[in-house]
Amino acid sequence: MIQHDTEKISLEARMLRAVRLETGLYDEVKADATANIQAFLAVGLSSLALGIGLAVGVGLETISGILRTDVDWNQLVLLLLGPVVGGIVGWLVWSLLAYWLGTTILRQEGASATYGGVLRAVGFANSPGLIGFLSLLPYVGIVVLLVVTIWMLIAQVLALRQALHLSTSRAVGVWIASMIPFWVLNLLAFWLA
């Protein structure tokens, strides 16, 4: 826990508020320079939960309802660690790109922001990913993954809107424009694999 104006605000409380899509949370963490570690932990825990769901759901094929007995342990480890490493690196890079777009090209008059504020807000926007471990459930895992993805998208747009002081439509524009390079890279990696 961290100290904030004589009141302790725990990581769990902040992540729960992020899951509830409370916009006030993003204003709070944007202004709290001591919340960097909490934002990092929010990204790491959410990415780990998604990694567990992916590793078990895809690696053991529980999503299809069939439990594999011939497990490829290398694939399982990659499916577990890929989202964790990718989530943390993606958070750092994507936040920087979104910050740049939101403070230059798509800037709204009178708005001001810092990279640290955007980084923290977007970090907590990953909190719905905690539910991602449920993607390992047979038959419904893919639906869970879809719901979590949409939930995180909404949280990220809210975080950008609050951290960059943008209208919702501009925040959506920043989200789309900053995600395009990641989609291209993911498609390229998938194609090359």
Short mmCIF file of C-alpha atoms in Angstrom, two decimals:
data_model
loop_
_atom_site.label_atom_id
_atom_site.label_comp_id
_atom_site.label_asym_id
_atom_site.label_seq_id
_atom_site.Cartn_x
_atom_site.Cartn_y
_atom_site.Cartn_z
CA MET A 1 0.00 0.00 0.00
CA ILE A 2 1.07 3.58 -0.52
CA GLN A 3 0.51 6.73 1.47
CA HIS A 4 -1.75 9.30 -0.20
CA ASP A 5 -2.95 12.34 1.74
CA THR A 6 -2.91 10.48 5.07
CA GLU A 7 -5.17 7.82 3.62
CA LYS A 8 -3.86 4.47 2.42
CA ILE A 9 -5.09 3.42 -0.98
CA SER A 10 -4.41 -0.21 -1.76
CA LEU A 11 -3.65 -1.72 -5.12
CA GLU A 12 -6.68 -3.98 -4.75
CA ALA A 13 -9.03 -1.04 -4.11
CA ARG A 14 -7.71 0.82 -7.13
CA MET A 15 -7.90 -2.21 -9.40
CA LEU A 16 -11.47 -2.86 -8.28
CA ARG A 17 -12.38 0.73 -9.11
CA ALA A 18 -10.75 0.29 -12.52
CA VAL A 19 -12.76 -2.89 -13.12
CA ARG A 20 -15.89 -0.91 -12.23
CA LEU A 21 -14.83 1.70 -14.81
CA GLU A 22 -14.83 4.54 -12.26
CA THR A 23 -13.46 7.52 -14.14
CA GLY A 24 -12.40 9.25 -10.92
CA LEU A 25 -9.76 6.56 -10.43
CA TYR A 26 -7.94 7.65 -13.59
CA ASP A 27 -7.85 11.26 -12.39
CA GLU A 28 -6.54 10.05 -9.04
CA VAL A 29 -3.71 7.86 -10.35
CA LYS A 30 -2.81 10.38 -13.05
CA ALA A 31 -2.04 12.87 -10.28
CA ASP A 32 -0.42 10.36 -7.88
CA ALA A 33 3.23 10.06 -8.94
CA THR A 34 3.74 7.41 -6.24
CA ALA A 35 1.33 5.00 -8.01
CA ASN A 36 3.85 3.88 -10.65
CA ILE A 37 4.59 0.57 -8.92
CA GLN A 38 0.89 -0.07 -8.42
CA ALA A 39 0.24 0.56 -12.12
CA PHE A 40 3.10 -1.81 -13.01
CA LEU A 41 1.63 -4.46 -10.69
CA ALA A 42 -1.84 -3.96 -12.19
CA VAL A 43 -0.43 -4.61 -15.67
CA GLY A 44 1.70 -7.54 -14.49
CA LEU A 45 -1.10 -9.27 -12.57
CA SER A 46 -3.63 -8.77 -15.36
CA SER A 47 -1.16 -10.02 -17.95
CA LEU A 48 -0.35 -13.04 -15.79
CA ALA A 49 -4.04 -13.88 -15.41
CA LEU A 50 -4.52 -13.62 -19.18
CA GLY A 51 -1.38 -15.71 -19.68
CA ILE A 52 -2.69 -18.45 -17.38
CA GLY A 53 -6.00 -18.49 -19.23
CA LEU A 54 -4.22 -18.60 -22.58
CA ALA A 55 -1.67 -21.23 -21.51
CA VAL A 56 -4.25 -23.57 -20.04
CA GLY A 57 -7.06 -22.77 -22.44
CA VAL A 58 -5.06 -23.02 -25.66
CA GLY A 59 -2.07 -25.11 -24.55
CA LEU A 60 -4.19 -27.79 -22.91
CA GLU A 61 -7.18 -27.13 -25.18
CA THR A 62 -9.63 -26.72 -22.30
CA ILE A 63 -11.38 -24.01 -24.34
CA SER A 64 -12.59 -26.73 -26.70
CA GLY A 65 -13.51 -28.98 -23.78
CA ILE A 66 -10.82 -31.52 -24.64
CA LEU A 67 -7.96 -31.92 -22.19
CA ARG A 68 -4.71 -32.70 -24.01
CA THR A 69 -2.48 -35.41 -22.65
CA ASP A 70 0.44 -34.74 -25.01
CA VAL A 71 1.35 -31.33 -23.66
CA ASP A 72 4.03 -29.29 -25.44
CA TRP A 73 5.63 -27.70 -22.36
CA ASN A 74 7.64 -25.20 -24.42
CA GLN A 75 4.43 -23.93 -26.02
CA LEU A 76 2.76 -23.80 -22.61
CA VAL A 77 5.57 -21.68 -21.15
CA LEU A 78 5.50 -19.34 -24.16
CA LEU A 79 1.72 -19.01 -23.89
CA LEU A 80 2.13 -18.11 -20.22
CA LEU A 81 5.10 -15.75 -20.45
CA GLY A 82 4.24 -14.12 -23.78
CA PRO A 83 1.28 -12.14 -22.42
CA VAL A 84 3.23 -11.10 -19.31
CA VAL A 85 6.28 -9.77 -21.16
CA GLY A 86 4.19 -8.46 -24.03
CA GLY A 87 1.73 -6.84 -21.63
CA ILE A 88 4.39 -4.94 -19.72
CA VAL A 89 6.44 -3.89 -22.76
CA GLY A 90 3.27 -3.10 -24.70
CA TRP A 91 1.98 -0.96 -21.82
CA LEU A 92 5.17 1.10 -21.70
CA VAL A 93 5.42 1.62 -25.46
CA TRP A 94 1.70 2.00 -26.19
CA SER A 95 1.29 4.52 -23.35
CA LEU A 96 4.13 6.59 -24.80
CA LEU A 97 2.61 6.52 -28.28
CA ALA A 98 -0.86 7.37 -26.93
CA TYR A 99 0.66 10.20 -24.85
CA TRP A 100 2.45 11.60 -27.90
CA LEU A 101 -0.66 11.41 -30.11
CA GLY A 102 -2.91 12.85 -27.39
CA THR A 103 -0.60 15.78 -26.69
CA THR A 104 0.33 16.60 -30.30
CA ILE A 105 -1.76 15.49 -33.27
CA LEU A 106 -5.07 14.85 -31.44
CA ARG A 107 -4.53 17.37 -28.66
CA GLN A 108 -7.54 19.21 -27.36
CA GLU A 109 -7.16 22.92 -26.63
CA GLY A 110 -6.35 23.65 -23.00
CA ALA A 111 -5.43 20.06 -22.25
CA SER A 112 -2.25 19.13 -20.47
CA ALA A 113 -0.84 15.76 -19.53
CA THR A 114 2.34 14.00 -18.52
CA TYR A 115 3.64 10.67 -19.75
CA GLY A 116 3.68 9.41 -16.17
CA GLY A 117 0.02 10.29 -15.70
CA VAL A 118 -0.97 8.53 -18.91
CA LEU A 119 1.22 5.54 -18.01
CA ARG A 120 -0.44 5.12 -14.61
CA ALA A 121 -3.98 5.59 -15.91
CA VAL A 122 -3.50 3.12 -18.77
CA GLY A 123 -1.79 0.69 -16.39
CA PHE A 124 -4.86 0.52 -14.20
CA ALA A 125 -7.08 0.22 -17.29
CA ASN A 126 -5.60 -3.27 -17.68
CA SER A 127 -7.31 -4.38 -14.46
CA PRO A 128 -10.25 -6.17 -16.16
CA GLY A 129 -7.62 -8.58 -17.49
CA LEU A 130 -7.57 -10.18 -14.03
CA ILE A 131 -10.70 -12.04 -15.07
CA GLY A 132 -8.84 -13.33 -18.13
CA PHE A 133 -7.79 -16.51 -16.35
CA LEU A 134 -11.40 -17.66 -16.79
CA SER A 135 -10.70 -18.05 -20.50
CA LEU A 136 -9.45 -21.52 -19.60
CA LEU A 137 -13.05 -22.65 -19.02
CA PRO A 138 -14.31 -25.24 -21.50
CA TYR A 139 -16.65 -24.01 -24.22
CA VAL A 140 -17.09 -20.47 -22.79
CA GLY A 141 -13.42 -19.51 -22.52
CA ILE A 142 -13.38 -17.74 -25.86
CA VAL A 143 -16.47 -15.72 -24.86
CA VAL A 144 -14.78 -14.75 -21.59
CA LEU A 145 -11.70 -13.64 -23.53
CA LEU A 146 -13.85 -11.54 -25.88
CA VAL A 147 -15.71 -9.89 -22.97
CA VAL A 148 -12.45 -9.14 -21.13
CA THR A 149 -10.92 -7.66 -24.29
CA ILE A 150 -13.89 -5.33 -24.84
CA TRP A 151 -13.94 -4.40 -21.14
CA MET A 152 -10.24 -3.49 -21.27
CA LEU A 153 -10.77 -1.48 -24.46
CA ILE A 154 -13.48 0.58 -22.74
CA ALA A 155 -11.27 1.07 -19.67
CA GLN A 156 -8.34 2.17 -21.84
CA VAL A 157 -10.45 4.75 -23.68
CA LEU A 158 -11.72 6.08 -20.33
CA ALA A 159 -8.15 6.22 -19.01
CA LEU A 160 -6.96 8.12 -22.09
CA ARG A 161 -9.90 10.50 -21.91
CA GLN A 162 -9.19 11.34 -18.27
CA ALA A 163 -5.38 11.37 -18.41
CA LEU A 164 -5.17 13.44 -21.59
CA HIS A 165 -8.22 15.64 -20.90
CA LEU A 166 -9.83 14.67 -24.20
CA SER A 167 -13.38 14.27 -25.40
CA THR A 168 -14.51 10.65 -25.68
CA SER A 169 -14.33 10.78 -29.48
CA ARG A 170 -10.74 12.07 -29.40
CA ALA A 171 -9.82 9.43 -26.81
CA VAL A 172 -11.22 6.77 -29.15
CA GLY A 173 -9.17 8.34 -31.97
CA VAL A 174 -6.00 8.22 -29.86
CA TRP A 175 -6.75 4.60 -28.92
CA ILE A 176 -7.25 3.55 -32.55
CA ALA A 177 -4.28 5.51 -33.91
CA SER A 178 -1.94 4.19 -31.21
CA MET A 179 -3.15 0.58 -31.59
CA ILE A 180 -2.59 0.36 -35.36
CA PRO A 181 1.19 -0.24 -35.05
CA PHE A 182 0.57 -3.02 -32.50
CA TRP A 183 -2.01 -4.72 -34.72
CA VAL A 184 0.39 -4.55 -37.65
CA LEU A 185 3.25 -5.98 -35.57
CA ASN A 186 1.04 -8.76 -34.17
CA LEU A 187 -0.17 -9.72 -37.64
CA LEU A 188 3.41 -9.69 -38.92
CA ALA A 189 4.59 -11.85 -36.00
CA PHE A 190 1.69 -14.26 -36.54
CA TRP A 191 2.43 -14.44 -40.25
CA LEU A 192 6.14 -15.08 -39.67
CA ALA A 193 5.57 -17.71 -36.97
#
